[in-house]
């Protein structure tokens, strides 16, 4: 379910919260198991954070960069995610992880599934802030040709049920500047990881 513009009026507060998170847990280009740095810089908040390194992909309670727990999930983040999930038919969603992705022009995310979480009956909620992106919405098989869906500043999307394990990605970000974020797109993804 796409909730177009749902976070629009909260965006400046969300960006301020992202700055607070990044002050405690700096953005970092994580290394994939294949040895390449990801083009989106990432950090996390909440009890668990998504990490990748030579050993693989997983959730961890500690930021490998700092050795400390991830910063807590801001109340505003959690409320937005829970309200969106409830509206889409998931009244019991209680996120324990929020992955924060930061894209600059040229950054992308190749087709993948989100399958490091414990319970695939729980949805994922995403919030887009800043520059627009073309989201690649694939199918149940990697070879299914993805549809291109624009994700714009303030858009909130809930992915659950049969769509929870679809392949998806982000087309390389185009050049541009946004009044709130400059030449940056942020994406928050809320998960029940543990
Ligand atoms: C569909 N992020 O962090 S958000 C990711 O824009 C990720 O940064 C993208 O894919 C981004 O893993 C896409 C939309 C999204 C997130 C999770 C999904 C779509 C999804 C999980 C299952 C199906
Ligand atoms: Fe994903």
mmCIF file with all atom_site columns, C-alpha atoms and ligand atoms in Angstrom:
data_model
loop_
_atom_site.group_PDB
_atom_site.id
_atom_site.type_symbol
_atom_site.label_atom_id
_atom_site.label_alt_id
_atom_site.label_comp_id
_atom_site.label_asym_id
_atom_site.label_entity_id
_atom_site.label_seq_id
_atom_site.pdbx_PDB_ins_code
_atom_site.Cartn_x
_atom_site.Cartn_y
_atom_site.Cartn_z
_atom_site.occupancy
_atom_site.B_iso_or_equiv
_atom_site.pdbx_formal_charge
_atom_site.auth_seq_id
_atom_site.auth_comp_id
_atom_site.auth_asym_id
_atom_site.auth_atom_id
_atom_site.pdbx_PDB_model_num
ATOM   1   C  CA  . UNK A 1 1   ? 0.000  0.000   0.000   1.00 0.00 ? 1   UNK A CA  1
ATOM   2   C  CA  . UNK A 1 2   ? 1.382  3.384   -1.032  1.00 0.00 ? 2   UNK A CA  1
ATOM   3   C  CA  . UNK A 1 3   ? 0.496  6.308   1.249   1.00 0.00 ? 3   UNK A CA  1
ATOM   4   C  CA  . UNK A 1 4   ? 1.512  9.159   -1.043  1.00 0.00 ? 4   UNK A CA  1
ATOM   5   C  CA  . UNK A 1 5   ? 2.938  12.132  0.838   1.00 0.00 ? 5   UNK A CA  1
ATOM   6   C  CA  . UNK A 1 6   ? 1.997  10.735  4.253   1.00 0.00 ? 6   UNK A CA  1
ATOM   7   C  CA  . UNK A 1 7   ? 5.275  11.912  5.838   1.00 0.00 ? 7   UNK A CA  1
ATOM   8   C  CA  . UNK A 1 8   ? 5.450  15.218  3.956   1.00 0.00 ? 8   UNK A CA  1
ATOM   9   C  CA  . UNK A 1 9   ? 4.592  17.461  6.897   1.00 0.00 ? 9   UNK A CA  1
ATOM   10  C  CA  . UNK A 1 10  ? 6.889  15.526  9.260   1.00 0.00 ? 10  UNK A CA  1
ATOM   11  C  CA  . UNK A 1 11  ? 9.892  15.590  6.947   1.00 0.00 ? 11  UNK A CA  1
ATOM   12  C  CA  . UNK A 1 12  ? 11.910 18.365  8.590   1.00 0.00 ? 12  UNK A CA  1
ATOM   13  C  CA  . UNK A 1 13  ? 11.523 16.688  11.998  1.00 0.00 ? 13  UNK A CA  1
ATOM   14  C  CA  . UNK A 1 14  ? 12.488 13.337  10.459  1.00 0.00 ? 14  UNK A CA  1
ATOM   15  C  CA  . UNK A 1 15  ? 15.631 14.903  8.965   1.00 0.00 ? 15  UNK A CA  1
ATOM   16  C  CA  . UNK A 1 16  ? 16.522 16.398  12.364  1.00 0.00 ? 16  UNK A CA  1
ATOM   17  C  CA  . UNK A 1 17  ? 16.094 12.954  13.935  1.00 0.00 ? 17  UNK A CA  1
ATOM   18  C  CA  . UNK A 1 18  ? 18.279 11.403  11.209  1.00 0.00 ? 18  UNK A CA  1
ATOM   19  C  CA  . UNK A 1 19  ? 21.018 13.930  12.072  1.00 0.00 ? 19  UNK A CA  1
ATOM   20  C  CA  . UNK A 1 20  ? 20.785 12.905  15.725  1.00 0.00 ? 20  UNK A CA  1
ATOM   21  C  CA  . UNK A 1 21  ? 21.030 9.219   14.827  1.00 0.00 ? 21  UNK A CA  1
ATOM   22  C  CA  . UNK A 1 22  ? 24.014 9.856   12.546  1.00 0.00 ? 22  UNK A CA  1
ATOM   23  C  CA  . UNK A 1 23  ? 25.791 11.818  15.309  1.00 0.00 ? 23  UNK A CA  1
ATOM   24  C  CA  . UNK A 1 24  ? 25.715 8.654   17.471  1.00 0.00 ? 24  UNK A CA  1
ATOM   25  C  CA  . UNK A 1 25  ? 26.016 6.046   14.702  1.00 0.00 ? 25  UNK A CA  1
ATOM   26  C  CA  . UNK A 1 26  ? 27.674 7.620   11.623  1.00 0.00 ? 26  UNK A CA  1
ATOM   27  C  CA  . UNK A 1 27  ? 26.603 6.718   8.078   1.00 0.00 ? 27  UNK A CA  1
ATOM   28  C  CA  . UNK A 1 28  ? 28.935 4.163   6.554   1.00 0.00 ? 28  UNK A CA  1
ATOM   29  C  CA  . UNK A 1 29  ? 29.328 2.377   3.203   1.00 0.00 ? 29  UNK A CA  1
ATOM   30  C  CA  . UNK A 1 30  ? 29.082 -1.219  4.375   1.00 0.00 ? 30  UNK A CA  1
ATOM   31  C  CA  . UNK A 1 31  ? 30.904 -3.993  2.545   1.00 0.00 ? 31  UNK A CA  1
ATOM   32  C  CA  . UNK A 1 32  ? 28.894 -6.762  0.909   1.00 0.00 ? 32  UNK A CA  1
ATOM   33  C  CA  . UNK A 1 33  ? 29.912 -10.419 1.408   1.00 0.00 ? 33  UNK A CA  1
ATOM   34  C  CA  . UNK A 1 34  ? 31.293 -10.151 -2.147  1.00 0.00 ? 34  UNK A CA  1
ATOM   35  C  CA  . UNK A 1 35  ? 33.756 -7.491  -0.956  1.00 0.00 ? 35  UNK A CA  1
ATOM   36  C  CA  . UNK A 1 36  ? 32.287 -4.364  -2.569  1.00 0.00 ? 36  UNK A CA  1
ATOM   37  C  CA  . UNK A 1 37  ? 31.173 -1.220  -0.711  1.00 0.00 ? 37  UNK A CA  1
ATOM   38  C  CA  . UNK A 1 38  ? 27.449 -0.467  -1.023  1.00 0.00 ? 38  UNK A CA  1
ATOM   39  C  CA  . UNK A 1 39  ? 26.711 2.740   -2.916  1.00 0.00 ? 39  UNK A CA  1
ATOM   40  C  CA  . UNK A 1 40  ? 24.066 3.803   -0.367  1.00 0.00 ? 40  UNK A CA  1
ATOM   41  C  CA  . UNK A 1 41  ? 25.518 4.857   2.990   1.00 0.00 ? 41  UNK A CA  1
ATOM   42  C  CA  . UNK A 1 42  ? 23.667 3.317   5.943   1.00 0.00 ? 42  UNK A CA  1
ATOM   43  C  CA  . UNK A 1 43  ? 23.046 3.584   9.645   1.00 0.00 ? 43  UNK A CA  1
ATOM   44  C  CA  . UNK A 1 44  ? 20.362 2.175   11.974  1.00 0.00 ? 44  UNK A CA  1
ATOM   45  C  CA  . UNK A 1 45  ? 18.294 2.985   15.012  1.00 0.00 ? 45  UNK A CA  1
ATOM   46  C  CA  . UNK A 1 46  ? 16.309 0.733   17.313  1.00 0.00 ? 46  UNK A CA  1
ATOM   47  C  CA  . UNK A 1 47  ? 17.228 -2.408  19.258  1.00 0.00 ? 47  UNK A CA  1
ATOM   48  C  CA  . UNK A 1 48  ? 18.624 -4.096  16.138  1.00 0.00 ? 48  UNK A CA  1
ATOM   49  C  CA  . UNK A 1 49  ? 20.432 -2.852  13.032  1.00 0.00 ? 49  UNK A CA  1
ATOM   50  C  CA  . UNK A 1 50  ? 21.018 -4.447  9.647   1.00 0.00 ? 50  UNK A CA  1
ATOM   51  C  CA  . UNK A 1 51  ? 24.689 -5.032  8.883   1.00 0.00 ? 51  UNK A CA  1
ATOM   52  C  CA  . UNK A 1 52  ? 26.759 -6.658  6.153   1.00 0.00 ? 52  UNK A CA  1
ATOM   53  C  CA  . UNK A 1 53  ? 30.408 -7.672  6.058   1.00 0.00 ? 53  UNK A CA  1
ATOM   54  C  CA  . UNK A 1 54  ? 32.572 -10.504 4.738   1.00 0.00 ? 54  UNK A CA  1
ATOM   55  C  CA  . UNK A 1 55  ? 30.671 -12.942 6.990   1.00 0.00 ? 55  UNK A CA  1
ATOM   56  C  CA  . UNK A 1 56  ? 27.284 -12.114 5.443   1.00 0.00 ? 56  UNK A CA  1
ATOM   57  C  CA  . UNK A 1 57  ? 24.093 -10.178 6.138   1.00 0.00 ? 57  UNK A CA  1
ATOM   58  C  CA  . UNK A 1 58  ? 22.442 -10.099 9.571   1.00 0.00 ? 58  UNK A CA  1
ATOM   59  C  CA  . UNK A 1 59  ? 20.900 -8.014  12.334  1.00 0.00 ? 59  UNK A CA  1
ATOM   60  C  CA  . UNK A 1 60  ? 23.047 -6.997  15.291  1.00 0.00 ? 60  UNK A CA  1
ATOM   61  C  CA  . UNK A 1 61  ? 22.427 -5.066  18.509  1.00 0.00 ? 61  UNK A CA  1
ATOM   62  C  CA  . UNK A 1 62  ? 25.779 -3.277  18.268  1.00 0.00 ? 62  UNK A CA  1
ATOM   63  C  CA  . UNK A 1 63  ? 27.144 -0.929  15.612  1.00 0.00 ? 63  UNK A CA  1
ATOM   64  C  CA  . UNK A 1 64  ? 30.406 -2.505  14.381  1.00 0.00 ? 64  UNK A CA  1
ATOM   65  C  CA  . UNK A 1 65  ? 31.771 0.996   13.630  1.00 0.00 ? 65  UNK A CA  1
ATOM   66  C  CA  . UNK A 1 66  ? 31.402 2.315   17.187  1.00 0.00 ? 66  UNK A CA  1
ATOM   67  C  CA  . UNK A 1 67  ? 31.097 -0.802  19.342  1.00 0.00 ? 67  UNK A CA  1
ATOM   68  C  CA  . UNK A 1 68  ? 27.998 0.730   20.943  1.00 0.00 ? 68  UNK A CA  1
ATOM   69  C  CA  . UNK A 1 69  ? 24.279 -0.047  20.805  1.00 0.00 ? 69  UNK A CA  1
ATOM   70  C  CA  . UNK A 1 70  ? 22.349 1.591   17.975  1.00 0.00 ? 70  UNK A CA  1
ATOM   71  C  CA  . UNK A 1 71  ? 20.644 4.847   19.007  1.00 0.00 ? 71  UNK A CA  1
ATOM   72  C  CA  . UNK A 1 72  ? 17.028 4.417   20.135  1.00 0.00 ? 72  UNK A CA  1
ATOM   73  C  CA  . UNK A 1 73  ? 14.235 4.645   17.582  1.00 0.00 ? 73  UNK A CA  1
ATOM   74  C  CA  . UNK A 1 74  ? 12.758 8.165   17.817  1.00 0.00 ? 74  UNK A CA  1
ATOM   75  C  CA  . UNK A 1 75  ? 9.121  8.246   18.978  1.00 0.00 ? 75  UNK A CA  1
ATOM   76  C  CA  . UNK A 1 76  ? 8.167  10.065  15.780  1.00 0.00 ? 76  UNK A CA  1
ATOM   77  C  CA  . UNK A 1 77  ? 9.656  7.278   13.630  1.00 0.00 ? 77  UNK A CA  1
ATOM   78  C  CA  . UNK A 1 78  ? 7.945  4.487   15.518  1.00 0.00 ? 78  UNK A CA  1
ATOM   79  C  CA  . UNK A 1 79  ? 4.555  6.226   15.554  1.00 0.00 ? 79  UNK A CA  1
ATOM   80  C  CA  . UNK A 1 80  ? 4.675  6.926   11.820  1.00 0.00 ? 80  UNK A CA  1
ATOM   81  C  CA  . UNK A 1 81  ? 5.595  3.307   11.027  1.00 0.00 ? 81  UNK A CA  1
ATOM   82  C  CA  . UNK A 1 82  ? 2.961  1.805   13.325  1.00 0.00 ? 82  UNK A CA  1
ATOM   83  C  CA  . UNK A 1 83  ? 0.195  4.083   12.040  1.00 0.00 ? 83  UNK A CA  1
ATOM   84  C  CA  . UNK A 1 84  ? 1.058  3.293   8.409   1.00 0.00 ? 84  UNK A CA  1
ATOM   85  C  CA  . UNK A 1 85  ? 1.198  -0.458  9.046   1.00 0.00 ? 85  UNK A CA  1
ATOM   86  C  CA  . UNK A 1 86  ? -2.127 -0.390  10.913  1.00 0.00 ? 86  UNK A CA  1
ATOM   87  C  CA  . UNK A 1 87  ? -3.760 1.470   8.032   1.00 0.00 ? 87  UNK A CA  1
ATOM   88  C  CA  . UNK A 1 88  ? -2.524 -1.252  5.658   1.00 0.00 ? 88  UNK A CA  1
ATOM   89  C  CA  . UNK A 1 89  ? -4.009 -4.014  7.816   1.00 0.00 ? 89  UNK A CA  1
ATOM   90  C  CA  . UNK A 1 90  ? -1.101 -4.798  10.170  1.00 0.00 ? 90  UNK A CA  1
ATOM   91  C  CA  . UNK A 1 91  ? -2.300 -3.496  13.571  1.00 0.00 ? 91  UNK A CA  1
ATOM   92  C  CA  . UNK A 1 92  ? 0.272  -5.543  15.530  1.00 0.00 ? 92  UNK A CA  1
ATOM   93  C  CA  . UNK A 1 93  ? 3.414  -4.195  13.819  1.00 0.00 ? 93  UNK A CA  1
ATOM   94  C  CA  . UNK A 1 94  ? 6.019  -3.174  16.409  1.00 0.00 ? 94  UNK A CA  1
ATOM   95  C  CA  . UNK A 1 95  ? 9.296  -2.326  14.610  1.00 0.00 ? 95  UNK A CA  1
ATOM   96  C  CA  . UNK A 1 96  ? 12.525 -3.141  16.469  1.00 0.00 ? 96  UNK A CA  1
ATOM   97  C  CA  . UNK A 1 97  ? 14.870 -2.017  13.662  1.00 0.00 ? 97  UNK A CA  1
ATOM   98  C  CA  . UNK A 1 98  ? 15.014 0.990   11.361  1.00 0.00 ? 98  UNK A CA  1
ATOM   99  C  CA  . UNK A 1 99  ? 17.603 0.960   8.576   1.00 0.00 ? 99  UNK A CA  1
ATOM   100 C  CA  . UNK A 1 100 ? 18.421 4.462   7.334   1.00 0.00 ? 100 UNK A CA  1
ATOM   101 C  CA  . UNK A 1 101 ? 19.733 4.568   3.750   1.00 0.00 ? 101 UNK A CA  1
ATOM   102 C  CA  . UNK A 1 102 ? 21.392 7.700   2.306   1.00 0.00 ? 102 UNK A CA  1
ATOM   103 C  CA  . UNK A 1 103 ? 21.677 8.035   -1.478  1.00 0.00 ? 103 UNK A CA  1
ATOM   104 C  CA  . UNK A 1 104 ? 23.494 10.698  -3.484  1.00 0.00 ? 104 UNK A CA  1
ATOM   105 C  CA  . UNK A 1 105 ? 23.170 11.018  -7.277  1.00 0.00 ? 105 UNK A CA  1
ATOM   106 C  CA  . UNK A 1 106 ? 24.445 7.808   -8.896  1.00 0.00 ? 106 UNK A CA  1
ATOM   107 C  CA  . UNK A 1 107 ? 23.844 5.652   -5.814  1.00 0.00 ? 107 UNK A CA  1
ATOM   108 C  CA  . UNK A 1 108 ? 21.617 2.627   -6.330  1.00 0.00 ? 108 UNK A CA  1
ATOM   109 C  CA  . UNK A 1 109 ? 20.502 -0.624  -4.781  1.00 0.00 ? 109 UNK A CA  1
ATOM   110 C  CA  . UNK A 1 110 ? 20.519 -3.772  -6.872  1.00 0.00 ? 110 UNK A CA  1
ATOM   111 C  CA  . UNK A 1 111 ? 17.615 -6.229  -6.901  1.00 0.00 ? 111 UNK A CA  1
ATOM   112 C  CA  . UNK A 1 112 ? 17.357 -8.159  -3.645  1.00 0.00 ? 112 UNK A CA  1
ATOM   113 C  CA  . UNK A 1 113 ? 14.911 -9.663  -1.167  1.00 0.00 ? 113 UNK A CA  1
ATOM   114 C  CA  . UNK A 1 114 ? 14.704 -8.592  2.487   1.00 0.00 ? 114 UNK A CA  1
ATOM   115 C  CA  . UNK A 1 115 ? 14.890 -11.984 4.166   1.00 0.00 ? 115 UNK A CA  1
ATOM   116 C  CA  . UNK A 1 116 ? 17.101 -11.546 7.224   1.00 0.00 ? 116 UNK A CA  1
ATOM   117 C  CA  . UNK A 1 117 ? 14.086 -10.937 9.491   1.00 0.00 ? 117 UNK A CA  1
ATOM   118 C  CA  . UNK A 1 118 ? 12.601 -13.584 11.785  1.00 0.00 ? 118 UNK A CA  1
ATOM   119 C  CA  . UNK A 1 119 ? 8.928  -13.424 10.754  1.00 0.00 ? 119 UNK A CA  1
ATOM   120 C  CA  . UNK A 1 120 ? 7.823  -12.748 7.167   1.00 0.00 ? 120 UNK A CA  1
ATOM   121 C  CA  . UNK A 1 121 ? 4.194  -12.288 8.265   1.00 0.00 ? 121 UNK A CA  1
ATOM   122 C  CA  . UNK A 1 122 ? 5.344  -8.892  9.581   1.00 0.00 ? 122 UNK A CA  1
ATOM   123 C  CA  . UNK A 1 123 ? 5.423  -6.101  6.977   1.00 0.00 ? 123 UNK A CA  1
ATOM   124 C  CA  . UNK A 1 124 ? 8.175  -3.618  6.147   1.00 0.00 ? 124 UNK A CA  1
ATOM   125 C  CA  . UNK A 1 125 ? 7.351  0.091   6.136   1.00 0.00 ? 125 UNK A CA  1
ATOM   126 C  CA  . UNK A 1 126 ? 9.430  2.500   4.032   1.00 0.00 ? 126 UNK A CA  1
ATOM   127 C  CA  . UNK A 1 127 ? 9.583  6.310   4.161   1.00 0.00 ? 127 UNK A CA  1
ATOM   128 C  CA  . UNK A 1 128 ? 11.237 8.358   1.397   1.00 0.00 ? 128 UNK A CA  1
ATOM   129 C  CA  . UNK A 1 129 ? 12.674 11.837  2.068   1.00 0.00 ? 129 UNK A CA  1
ATOM   130 C  CA  . UNK A 1 130 ? 14.428 14.293  -0.243  1.00 0.00 ? 130 UNK A CA  1
ATOM   131 C  CA  . UNK A 1 131 ? 15.344 13.620  -3.882  1.00 0.00 ? 131 UNK A CA  1
ATOM   132 C  CA  . UNK A 1 132 ? 12.986 11.361  -5.848  1.00 0.00 ? 132 UNK A CA  1
ATOM   133 C  CA  . UNK A 1 133 ? 13.962 7.822   -6.849  1.00 0.00 ? 133 UNK A CA  1
ATOM   134 C  CA  . UNK A 1 134 ? 12.727 5.196   -9.264  1.00 0.00 ? 134 UNK A CA  1
ATOM   135 C  CA  . UNK A 1 135 ? 11.911 2.134   -7.215  1.00 0.00 ? 135 UNK A CA  1
ATOM   136 C  CA  . UNK A 1 136 ? 12.221 -1.224  -8.994  1.00 0.00 ? 136 UNK A CA  1
ATOM   137 C  CA  . UNK A 1 137 ? 9.334  -3.446  -7.962  1.00 0.00 ? 137 UNK A CA  1
ATOM   138 C  CA  . UNK A 1 138 ? 10.028 -6.969  -9.114  1.00 0.00 ? 138 UNK A CA  1
ATOM   139 C  CA  . UNK A 1 139 ? 8.282  -10.278 -8.588  1.00 0.00 ? 139 UNK A CA  1
ATOM   140 C  CA  . UNK A 1 140 ? 8.732  -13.467 -6.601  1.00 0.00 ? 140 UNK A CA  1
ATOM   141 C  CA  . UNK A 1 141 ? 11.601 -14.552 -8.896  1.00 0.00 ? 141 UNK A CA  1
ATOM   142 C  CA  . UNK A 1 142 ? 14.770 -12.539 -9.523  1.00 0.00 ? 142 UNK A CA  1
ATOM   143 C  CA  . UNK A 1 143 ? 14.242 -12.862 -13.287 1.00 0.00 ? 143 UNK A CA  1
ATOM   144 C  CA  . UNK A 1 144 ? 10.780 -11.188 -13.193 1.00 0.00 ? 144 UNK A CA  1
ATOM   145 C  CA  . UNK A 1 145 ? 11.053 -7.854  -15.003 1.00 0.00 ? 145 UNK A CA  1
ATOM   146 C  CA  . UNK A 1 146 ? 10.656 -5.089  -12.399 1.00 0.00 ? 146 UNK A CA  1
ATOM   147 C  CA  . UNK A 1 147 ? 8.044  -2.337  -12.662 1.00 0.00 ? 147 UNK A CA  1
ATOM   148 C  CA  . UNK A 1 148 ? 9.355  1.202   -12.183 1.00 0.00 ? 148 UNK A CA  1
ATOM   149 C  CA  . UNK A 1 149 ? 7.530  3.088   -9.428  1.00 0.00 ? 149 UNK A CA  1
ATOM   150 C  CA  . UNK A 1 150 ? 8.490  6.658   -8.526  1.00 0.00 ? 150 UNK A CA  1
ATOM   151 C  CA  . UNK A 1 151 ? 9.051  7.200   -4.795  1.00 0.00 ? 151 UNK A CA  1
ATOM   152 C  CA  . UNK A 1 152 ? 8.834  10.870  -3.898  1.00 0.00 ? 152 UNK A CA  1
ATOM   153 C  CA  . UNK A 1 153 ? 9.539  13.039  -0.889  1.00 0.00 ? 153 UNK A CA  1
ATOM   154 C  CA  . UNK A 1 154 ? 7.108  12.139  1.887   1.00 0.00 ? 154 UNK A CA  1
ATOM   155 C  CA  . UNK A 1 155 ? 5.903  8.849   0.403   1.00 0.00 ? 155 UNK A CA  1
ATOM   156 C  CA  . UNK A 1 156 ? 5.267  5.986   2.830   1.00 0.00 ? 156 UNK A CA  1
ATOM   157 C  CA  . UNK A 1 157 ? 4.879  2.408   1.583   1.00 0.00 ? 157 UNK A CA  1
ATOM   158 C  CA  . UNK A 1 158 ? 3.799  -0.720  3.470   1.00 0.00 ? 158 UNK A CA  1
ATOM   159 C  CA  . UNK A 1 159 ? 5.030  -4.049  2.032   1.00 0.00 ? 159 UNK A CA  1
ATOM   160 C  CA  . UNK A 1 160 ? 3.334  -7.086  3.468   1.00 0.00 ? 160 UNK A CA  1
ATOM   161 C  CA  . UNK A 1 161 ? 1.491  -10.284 2.741   1.00 0.00 ? 161 UNK A CA  1
ATOM   162 C  CA  . UNK A 1 162 ? 2.276  -11.695 -0.709  1.00 0.00 ? 162 UNK A CA  1
ATOM   163 C  CA  . UNK A 1 163 ? 4.566  -8.713  -1.498  1.00 0.00 ? 163 UNK A CA  1
ATOM   164 C  CA  . UNK A 1 164 ? 6.784  -9.177  1.535   1.00 0.00 ? 164 UNK A CA  1
ATOM   165 C  CA  . UNK A 1 165 ? 9.434  -11.257 -0.257  1.00 0.00 ? 165 UNK A CA  1
ATOM   166 C  CA  . UNK A 1 166 ? 9.366  -9.676  -3.716  1.00 0.00 ? 166 UNK A CA  1
ATOM   167 C  CA  . UNK A 1 167 ? 12.639 -8.711  -5.359  1.00 0.00 ? 167 UNK A CA  1
ATOM   168 C  CA  . UNK A 1 168 ? 13.165 -4.954  -5.312  1.00 0.00 ? 168 UNK A CA  1
ATOM   169 C  CA  . UNK A 1 169 ? 15.821 -2.316  -5.817  1.00 0.00 ? 169 UNK A CA  1
ATOM   170 C  CA  . UNK A 1 170 ? 16.495 1.353   -6.531  1.00 0.00 ? 170 UNK A CA  1
ATOM   171 C  CA  . UNK A 1 171 ? 17.532 2.767   -9.922  1.00 0.00 ? 171 UNK A CA  1
ATOM   172 C  CA  . UNK A 1 172 ? 20.648 5.001   -9.816  1.00 0.00 ? 172 UNK A CA  1
ATOM   173 C  CA  . UNK A 1 173 ? 19.584 8.314   -8.271  1.00 0.00 ? 173 UNK A CA  1
ATOM   174 C  CA  . UNK A 1 174 ? 19.409 11.217  -10.714 1.00 0.00 ? 174 UNK A CA  1
ATOM   175 C  CA  . UNK A 1 175 ? 21.127 14.547  -10.207 1.00 0.00 ? 175 UNK A CA  1
ATOM   176 C  CA  . UNK A 1 176 ? 19.229 17.239  -8.356  1.00 0.00 ? 176 UNK A CA  1
ATOM   177 C  CA  . UNK A 1 177 ? 18.838 19.181  -5.173  1.00 0.00 ? 177 UNK A CA  1
ATOM   178 C  CA  . UNK A 1 178 ? 15.958 19.107  -2.726  1.00 0.00 ? 178 UNK A CA  1
ATOM   179 C  CA  . UNK A 1 179 ? 15.145 22.148  -0.553  1.00 0.00 ? 179 UNK A CA  1
ATOM   180 C  CA  . UNK A 1 180 ? 15.261 20.095  2.664   1.00 0.00 ? 180 UNK A CA  1
ATOM   181 C  CA  . UNK A 1 181 ? 18.077 17.604  2.034   1.00 0.00 ? 181 UNK A CA  1
ATOM   182 C  CA  . UNK A 1 182 ? 20.232 19.039  -0.779  1.00 0.00 ? 182 UNK A CA  1
ATOM   183 C  CA  . UNK A 1 183 ? 21.587 16.406  -3.184  1.00 0.00 ? 183 UNK A CA  1
ATOM   184 C  CA  . UNK A 1 184 ? 20.420 13.527  -0.995  1.00 0.00 ? 184 UNK A CA  1
ATOM   185 C  CA  . UNK A 1 185 ? 17.645 10.965  -0.729  1.00 0.00 ? 185 UNK A CA  1
ATOM   186 C  CA  . UNK A 1 186 ? 17.006 9.275   2.605   1.00 0.00 ? 186 UNK A CA  1
ATOM   187 C  CA  . UNK A 1 187 ? 14.968 6.134   2.957   1.00 0.00 ? 187 UNK A CA  1
ATOM   188 C  CA  . UNK A 1 188 ? 13.850 4.741   6.306   1.00 0.00 ? 188 UNK A CA  1
ATOM   189 C  CA  . UNK A 1 189 ? 12.837 1.077   6.384   1.00 0.00 ? 189 UNK A CA  1
ATOM   190 C  CA  . UNK A 1 190 ? 11.122 -0.196  9.510   1.00 0.00 ? 190 UNK A CA  1
ATOM   191 C  CA  . UNK A 1 191 ? 11.337 -3.889  10.274  1.00 0.00 ? 191 UNK A CA  1
ATOM   192 C  CA  . UNK A 1 192 ? 10.431 -6.425  12.907  1.00 0.00 ? 192 UNK A CA  1
ATOM   193 C  CA  . UNK A 1 193 ? 13.825 -8.123  12.799  1.00 0.00 ? 193 UNK A CA  1
ATOM   194 C  CA  . UNK A 1 194 ? 13.905 -10.213 15.972  1.00 0.00 ? 194 UNK A CA  1
HETATM 195 C  C1  . LIG B 2 .   ? 9.513  -4.522  -0.904  1.00 0.00 ? 1   LIG B C1  1
HETATM 196 N  N1  . LIG B 2 .   ? 15.486 0.025   0.454   1.00 0.00 ? 1   LIG B N1  1
HETATM 197 O  O1  . LIG B 2 .   ? 16.647 -1.028  2.623   1.00 0.00 ? 1   LIG B O1  1
HETATM 198 S  S1  . LIG B 2 .   ? 12.430 1.012   0.153   1.00 0.00 ? 1   LIG B S1  1
HETATM 199 C  C2  . LIG B 2 .   ? 16.199 -1.834  1.773   1.00 0.00 ? 1   LIG B C2  1
HETATM 200 O  O2  . LIG B 2 .   ? 14.614 2.951   -1.230  1.00 0.00 ? 1   LIG B O2  1
HETATM 201 C  C3  . LIG B 2 .   ? 15.597 -1.286  0.547   1.00 0.00 ? 1   LIG B C3  1
HETATM 202 O  O3  . LIG B 2 .   ? 16.234 2.507   0.114   1.00 0.00 ? 1   LIG B O3  1
HETATM 203 C  C4  . LIG B 2 .   ? 15.008 0.693   -0.725  1.00 0.00 ? 1   LIG B C4  1
HETATM 204 O  O4  . LIG B 2 .   ? 15.239 -2.034  -0.305  1.00 0.00 ? 1   LIG B O4  1
HETATM 205 C  C5  . LIG B 2 .   ? 15.287 2.165   -0.602  1.00 0.00 ? 1   LIG B C5  1
HETATM 206 O  O5  . LIG B 2 .   ? 16.211 -3.050  1.916   1.00 0.00 ? 1   LIG B O5  1
HETATM 207 C  C6  . LIG B 2 .   ? 13.591 0.416   -1.024  1.00 0.00 ? 1   LIG B C6  1
HETATM 208 C  C7  . LIG B 2 .   ? 11.051 0.044   -0.280  1.00 0.00 ? 1   LIG B C7  1
HETATM 209 C  C8  . LIG B 2 .   ? 11.055 -1.398  0.154   1.00 0.00 ? 1   LIG B C8  1
HETATM 210 C  C9  . LIG B 2 .   ? 11.704 -1.800  1.303   1.00 0.00 ? 1   LIG B C9  1
HETATM 211 C  C10 . LIG B 2 .   ? 11.619 -3.104  1.713   1.00 0.00 ? 1   LIG B C10 1
HETATM 212 C  C11 . LIG B 2 .   ? 10.874 -4.035  0.978   1.00 0.00 ? 1   LIG B C11 1
HETATM 213 C  C12 . LIG B 2 .   ? 10.351 -2.292  -0.569  1.00 0.00 ? 1   LIG B C12 1
HETATM 214 C  C13 . LIG B 2 .   ? 10.245 -3.614  -0.171  1.00 0.00 ? 1   LIG B C13 1
HETATM 215 C  C14 . LIG B 2 .   ? 10.731 -5.376  1.390   1.00 0.00 ? 1   LIG B C14 1
HETATM 216 C  C15 . LIG B 2 .   ? 9.977  -6.247  0.658   1.00 0.00 ? 1   LIG B C15 1
HETATM 217 C  C16 . LIG B 2 .   ? 9.378  -5.827  -0.503  1.00 0.00 ? 1   LIG B C16 1
HETATM 218 FE FE1 . LIG B 2 .   ? 15.156 -4.077  0.536   1.00 0.00 ? 2   LIG B FE1 1
#
